Coordinates of C-alpha atoms and ligand atoms in Angstrom, one line a residue:
M1 CA 102.7 122.1 73.2
F2 CA 103.6 118.6 72.2
A3 CA 100.3 117.2 73.4
Q4 CA 98.5 119.6 71.2
M5 CA 100.6 118.5 68.3
S6 CA 99.9 114.9 69.3
F7 CA 103.7 114.3 69.1
L8 CA 103.5 112.8 72.6
P9 CA 100.4 111.7 74.6
E10 CA 99.0 114.0 77.2
Q11 CA 101.0 114.3 80.4
A12 CA 98.7 113.2 83.2
S13 CA 101.0 111.8 85.9
A14 CA 103.8 113.2 88.1
V15 CA 106.4 111.3 86.2
A16 CA 105.3 112.0 82.7
G17 CA 107.1 115.3 82.4
K18 CA 110.4 113.7 83.6
V19 CA 110.1 110.9 81.2
D20 CA 109.3 113.3 78.4
A21 CA 112.3 115.5 79.3
L22 CA 114.7 112.6 79.1
F23 CA 113.1 111.4 75.9
L24 CA 113.3 114.8 74.2
F25 CA 116.9 115.2 75.4
L26 CA 117.9 111.9 73.8
L27 CA 116.0 112.8 70.7
A28 CA 117.7 116.2 70.4
L29 CA 121.2 114.8 71.2
T30 CA 121.0 111.8 68.7
G31 CA 119.3 114.1 66.2
A32 CA 122.1 116.7 66.5
V33 CA 124.8 113.9 66.1
A34 CA 123.0 112.4 63.1
L35 CA 122.7 115.9 61.6
G36 CA 126.3 116.8 62.2
V37 CA 127.6 113.5 60.7
T38 CA 125.3 113.9 57.7
V39 CA 126.5 117.5 57.1
L40 CA 130.1 116.5 57.4
I41 CA 129.7 113.6 55.0
I42 CA 128.1 115.8 52.4
G43 CA 130.5 118.7 53.0
F44 CA 133.6 116.5 52.8
A45 CA 132.2 114.7 49.7
I46 CA 131.9 118.0 47.9
R47 CA 135.1 119.6 49.2
Y48 CA 137.3 116.6 48.6
R49 CA 135.7 115.3 45.4
R50 CA 137.9 114.2 42.5
R51 CA 138.4 117.1 40.2
P52 CA 139.6 117.0 36.6
G53 CA 143.3 117.9 36.2
A54 CA 145.4 118.5 39.2
E55 CA 145.1 115.7 41.9
P56 CA 145.8 117.4 45.3
A57 CA 148.3 115.6 47.5
T58 CA 146.7 114.0 50.6
P59 CA 148.6 114.9 53.8
R60 CA 149.5 112.1 56.2
I61 CA 148.1 112.8 59.6
M62 CA 149.3 110.7 62.5
G63 CA 146.7 111.5 65.2
S64 CA 145.9 114.2 67.7
T65 CA 145.9 113.6 71.4
W66 CA 143.7 116.5 72.3
M67 CA 141.1 115.4 69.8
E68 CA 141.1 111.9 71.1
V69 CA 140.8 113.1 74.7
L70 CA 138.0 115.4 73.6
W71 CA 135.9 112.8 71.8
S72 CA 136.4 110.3 74.6
T73 CA 135.6 112.4 77.6
V74 CA 132.8 114.6 76.2
P75 CA 130.6 111.6 75.1
M76 CA 131.5 109.8 78.4
V77 CA 130.3 112.7 80.5
I78 CA 127.2 112.9 78.4
F79 CA 126.4 109.2 78.5
V80 CA 127.1 108.8 82.2
G81 CA 124.9 111.9 82.7
I82 CA 122.1 110.2 80.7
F83 CA 122.6 107.0 82.8
V84 CA 122.3 108.9 86.1
W85 CA 119.3 110.9 84.8
G86 CA 117.5 107.7 83.6
A87 CA 118.4 105.7 86.7
Q88 CA 116.9 108.5 88.9
I89 CA 113.6 108.3 87.0
Y90 CA 113.7 104.5 87.0
L91 CA 114.3 104.4 90.8
T92 CA 111.4 106.9 91.3
M93 CA 109.1 104.7 89.2
A94 CA 110.3 101.5 90.9
Q95 CA 109.6 102.6 94.5
P96 CA 106.0 103.3 95.3
P97 CA 105.5 105.7 98.2
D98 CA 104.3 104.1 101.5
D99 CA 101.1 106.0 101.4
A100 CA 100.1 104.8 98.0
L101 CA 96.6 103.5 97.4
E102 CA 97.0 99.8 96.5
I103 CA 94.9 98.4 93.7
Y104 CA 95.0 94.9 92.2
V105 CA 95.0 94.2 88.5
V106 CA 94.6 90.9 86.8
G107 CA 95.2 90.6 83.1
K108 CA 93.4 87.9 81.3
Q109 CA 92.8 87.2 77.6
W110 CA 91.5 89.8 76.8
M111 CA 90.5 92.1 79.6
W112 CA 91.8 93.9 82.7
K113 CA 90.2 93.0 85.9
I114 CA 90.6 95.5 88.7
Q115 CA 90.0 95.0 92.4
H116 CA 90.0 97.8 95.0
P117 CA 91.0 97.1 98.6
Q118 CA 87.6 97.9 99.8
G119 CA 86.2 95.2 97.5
Q120 CA 85.1 97.2 94.4
R121 CA 85.7 95.3 91.2
E122 CA 85.9 96.7 87.7
I123 CA 86.6 95.4 84.3
N124 CA 88.6 97.5 81.8
E125 CA 88.0 100.6 84.0
L126 CA 90.2 101.8 86.8
H127 CA 88.9 104.6 89.0
V128 CA 91.6 106.5 90.9
P129 CA 91.7 109.8 92.9
L130 CA 93.5 112.8 91.6
G131 CA 96.8 113.6 93.2
R132 CA 97.2 110.5 95.3
P133 CA 99.9 107.9 94.5
V134 CA 98.4 104.7 93.3
K135 CA 100.3 101.5 93.4
L136 CA 99.2 98.7 91.1
T137 CA 99.9 95.1 91.9
L138 CA 99.5 93.2 88.7
T139 CA 99.4 89.6 87.6
S140 CA 98.1 87.5 84.8
E141 CA 95.7 84.6 84.6
D142 CA 97.2 83.2 81.4
V143 CA 99.8 84.7 79.2
I144 CA 102.1 87.7 79.4
H145 CA 100.3 91.0 79.0
D146 CA 101.5 94.5 79.5
F147 CA 99.7 97.3 81.3
F148 CA 100.3 100.5 79.5
V149 CA 98.9 103.9 80.2
P150 CA 100.5 106.3 77.7
A151 CA 99.3 109.4 79.5
F152 CA 101.0 108.3 82.7
R153 CA 104.1 107.0 80.9
T154 CA 103.4 103.9 82.8
K155 CA 104.1 100.5 81.2
I156 CA 104.7 97.2 83.0
D157 CA 104.8 93.6 81.8
V158 CA 102.1 91.5 83.5
L159 CA 103.3 88.0 84.1
P160 CA 101.4 84.9 85.1
G161 CA 102.4 83.4 88.4
R162 CA 103.9 86.5 90.0
Y163 CA 103.1 90.0 91.1
E164 CA 104.5 93.0 89.4
H165 CA 104.2 96.5 90.7
V166 CA 103.9 99.9 89.1
W167 CA 102.8 103.2 90.5
F168 CA 101.7 106.6 89.3
Q169 CA 100.4 109.8 90.7
P170 CA 97.6 111.3 88.5
T171 CA 97.9 115.0 88.0
K172 CA 94.8 115.7 85.9
T173 CA 91.2 114.5 86.1
G174 CA 90.0 112.7 83.0
R175 CA 89.8 109.4 81.2
Y176 CA 93.0 107.9 79.9
R177 CA 93.5 104.9 77.7
I178 CA 94.8 101.6 79.0
Y179 CA 96.4 99.4 76.4
C180 CA 97.8 95.9 76.5
A181 CA 101.3 96.4 75.1
Q182 CA 102.3 92.8 74.8
Y183 CA 100.9 90.7 72.0
C184 CA 98.8 88.2 73.9
G185 CA 96.6 86.4 71.3
T186 CA 93.8 87.0 68.9
N187 CA 92.1 89.9 70.6
H188 CA 95.2 91.5 71.9
S189 CA 94.3 94.8 70.1
G190 CA 90.9 94.8 71.9
M191 CA 92.4 94.4 75.3
K192 CA 92.1 98.0 76.5
G193 CA 90.3 100.2 78.9
Y194 CA 90.3 103.5 80.7
V195 CA 91.7 105.0 83.8
D196 CA 89.2 107.4 85.3
V197 CA 91.0 110.0 87.4
M198 CA 88.4 111.6 89.7
E199 CA 88.4 114.4 92.2
P200 CA 89.1 112.9 95.6
A201 CA 85.7 113.6 96.9
D202 CA 84.1 112.1 93.8
F203 CA 86.3 109.1 94.1
D204 CA 85.3 108.6 97.8
A205 CA 81.7 108.7 96.8
W206 CA 82.3 106.3 94.0
L207 CA 84.0 103.9 96.4
N208 CA 81.2 104.1 98.9
N209 CA 78.5 103.5 96.3
R210 CA 80.1 100.6 94.7
A211 CA 82.0 98.6 97.2
E212 CA 81.6 95.2 98.7
G213 CA 82.5 95.9 102.3
S214 CA 81.7 99.5 101.7
L215 CA 79.4 101.5 103.8
A216 CA 76.7 100.9 101.3
L217 CA 77.2 97.1 101.4
E218 CA 77.4 97.1 105.1
G219 CA 74.2 99.0 105.1
R220 CA 72.7 96.5 102.8
K221 CA 73.6 93.7 105.2
L222 CA 71.9 95.6 108.0
F223 CA 68.9 96.3 105.8
L224 CA 68.5 92.5 105.4
K225 CA 69.4 91.6 108.9
L226 CA 66.9 94.0 110.4
Q227 CA 64.2 92.7 108.1
C228 CA 63.6 96.1 106.6
I229 CA 63.2 94.3 103.3
T230 CA 60.0 92.7 104.6
C231 CA 58.1 96.0 104.1
H232 CA 60.4 98.0 101.9
S233 CA 60.4 95.5 99.2
A234 CA 60.1 96.4 95.6
N235 CA 57.3 94.0 94.8
S236 CA 53.7 93.5 95.4
R237 CA 54.2 92.7 99.1
A238 CA 55.5 96.1 99.8
K239 CA 54.0 97.7 102.9
A240 CA 56.2 100.7 102.9
P241 CA 57.7 103.0 100.2
V242 CA 60.3 101.7 97.8
L243 CA 63.5 103.3 98.7
E244 CA 65.1 103.2 95.2
N245 CA 66.2 106.6 93.9
L246 CA 64.8 108.2 97.1
Y247 CA 67.8 110.1 98.2
G248 CA 67.7 113.8 97.2
Q249 CA 64.0 113.7 96.1
M250 CA 61.1 115.6 97.5
V251 CA 58.7 113.3 99.4
S252 CA 55.0 114.1 99.9
L253 CA 53.8 113.6 103.4
R254 CA 50.5 113.0 105.0
G255 CA 49.0 116.4 105.8
G256 CA 50.1 117.9 102.5
Q257 CA 53.7 118.8 103.3
A258 CA 56.7 117.8 101.4
V259 CA 60.2 117.1 102.7
L260 CA 63.6 116.6 101.0
A261 CA 64.9 113.1 101.5
D262 CA 68.3 114.0 102.8
D263 CA 70.5 112.3 105.5
N264 CA 68.6 113.9 108.4
Y265 CA 65.2 112.8 106.9
L266 CA 66.4 109.3 106.5
R267 CA 67.8 109.2 110.0
E268 CA 64.7 110.5 111.5
S269 CA 62.5 108.1 109.6
I270 CA 64.5 105.2 110.9
L271 CA 64.6 106.4 114.5
A272 CA 61.2 108.1 114.7
P273 CA 59.1 106.7 111.8
Q274 CA 55.9 108.3 112.9
A275 CA 57.4 111.8 112.7
K276 CA 56.9 112.1 108.9
V277 CA 54.7 109.6 107.3
V278 CA 54.7 109.4 103.5
L279 CA 51.5 110.2 101.7
G280 CA 49.6 107.0 100.8
W281 CA 51.2 104.8 103.4
E282 CA 50.2 103.6 106.9
P283 CA 52.2 104.6 110.0
I284 CA 53.1 101.0 110.7
M285 CA 56.9 101.2 110.9
P286 CA 58.4 100.4 114.3
T287 CA 61.2 102.6 115.7
F288 CA 64.8 101.4 115.5
Q289 CA 65.8 103.7 118.3
G290 CA 68.2 101.9 120.6
Q291 CA 68.8 99.1 118.1
L292 CA 71.2 101.0 115.9
D293 CA 74.3 103.0 116.7
E294 CA 75.4 106.0 114.7
E295 CA 77.7 103.9 112.5
D296 CA 74.8 101.6 111.7
L297 CA 72.7 104.5 110.7
I298 CA 75.4 105.9 108.5
K299 CA 75.6 102.5 106.8
L300 CA 71.9 102.3 106.3
I301 CA 71.8 105.8 104.9
A302 CA 74.7 105.0 102.6
F303 CA 72.8 102.0 101.4
I304 CA 69.6 103.9 100.7
K305 CA 71.7 106.6 99.0
S306 CA 73.2 104.0 96.7
L307 CA 69.9 102.3 95.9
G308 CA 69.1 102.9 92.2
P309 CA 66.2 101.5 90.2
G310 CA 65.8 97.8 90.4
Q311 CA 68.4 97.5 93.2
T312 CA 66.2 96.7 96.1
P313 CA 67.2 93.2 97.2
V314 CA 64.5 90.6 96.7
R315 CA 63.0 89.3 99.9
T316 CA 63.5 85.7 100.7
E317 CA 62.6 83.8 103.8
D318 CA 66.3 84.0 104.8
A319 CA 67.6 87.3 106.1
E320 CA 70.4 87.3 103.6
P321 CA 69.8 86.3 100.0
P322 CA 72.7 84.6 98.4
I323 CA 75.4 86.9 97.3
A324 CA 76.0 86.8 93.6
P325 CA 79.2 85.2 92.3
S326 CA 82.3 87.2 92.7
I327 CA 82.3 88.4 89.2
P328 CA 78.7 88.2 88.0
T329 CA 78.1 88.6 84.3
S330 CA 74.4 89.2 84.5
P331 CA 71.9 90.0 87.1
L332 CA 70.3 87.0 88.6
L333 CA 66.8 87.0 87.4
L334 CA 63.9 85.8 89.5
P335 CA 61.6 83.6 87.5
P336 CA 58.1 85.1 87.0
G337 CA 56.6 82.2 89.0
N338 CA 58.3 83.5 92.1
A339 CA 56.1 86.6 92.3
L340 CA 54.7 86.5 95.7
P341 CA 51.0 86.6 96.6
N342 CA 49.4 89.8 97.6
S343 CA 47.3 88.5 100.4
E344 CA 48.7 90.6 103.2
S345 CA 48.3 93.9 101.6
S346 CA 45.5 96.1 102.7
P347 CA 43.6 97.9 99.9
T348 CA 44.6 101.3 101.2
I349 CA 48.2 100.6 100.7
R350 CA 49.7 101.7 97.5
Q351 CA 50.8 98.8 95.2
T352 CA 54.1 98.8 93.5
P353 CA 54.8 96.7 90.5
A354 CA 56.9 93.7 91.0
V355 CA 60.5 94.1 90.1
P356 CA 61.6 90.6 89.1
S357 CA 65.3 91.1 89.6
Y358 CA 67.9 90.8 92.3
T359 CA 70.9 92.9 91.8
L360 CA 73.9 94.0 93.8
P361 CA 74.2 97.7 94.7
R362 CA 75.0 100.0 91.9
G363 CA 78.2 99.2 90.1
A364 CA 78.8 95.9 91.8
V365 CA 77.8 94.2 88.6
E366 CA 80.6 94.6 86.2
K367 CA 80.0 96.0 82.8
A368 CA 82.2 94.3 80.4
G369 CA 83.0 90.8 79.4
P370 CA 85.5 89.5 76.9
P371 CA 85.1 91.0 73.5
Ligands
CU1 CU1 97.2 91.3 76.7

């Protein structure tokens, strides 16, 4: 009800309802006291006002034990009750469950940098799964910030030189605002972002697609190590189909058939490349049967699944091109002069336009910089 009235932000974490209940209780209690005092002041002012003529005699009252006991014990019980109530909520919020997902947050003028344990990095975005406790470990690179997610009723000062912890358990999918709630300089008001609460399966997919050290990245390393990139490059040297955006598409085969590029197709094409040859290409791929175990295959398939437009690594003479800096701000562009000659390609092989860029797997390049 209150969310609809915008009196309080949406409740999207397990603790939000408890915090709101305490807050509303305090509001009602203090409101009732303030109202009672106001009514009595006005009532007494009218009742005991100075009237023309007869001045009523004022009785001398010397105290009342039962009233004193009453106004001492009743507020004491109420205030101790509030203390116990609040302390319970505080202790809950101060003690992350052991099974909490641990995510690292670094505040910096004027952005939030997020790091997931599997290596995923984000700026001003925090992806978390629905229903799972999430423990944040926070620190600052410069001044004091404050990580505030109103919808979670989660707010913690983020200090340079030390780690702070806060945890929450999202109860609703959606995007919820992150604010910096500690004035931290010129663009303090622009230091904000979103928590994206995803269904657990979506979150797992998100993790796998974006991680360093994820299945997809492990697959990428294999892809380079096994020299797949020699033929499956995205430039004019390509001797095999480009694999970008392949997963889930229909692929036309020699002989007029078509096949859906799913996990099984990719697996078969790695282990038995001659089984289904793509229309327009020569059956020149060697088998990798015996060279890869199932885990390797899963990694390679995860990498191919994650491969979006322009994300094929650029081939170098080394197996592994240099990994971009830990927090890249722009894709590393290959100068046009690096376009490789086309001498090895046979005329029957389909040519693909050169893609003059080298990028990490989808999502590894962070989106935002400082405002
Ligand atoms: Cu700040």
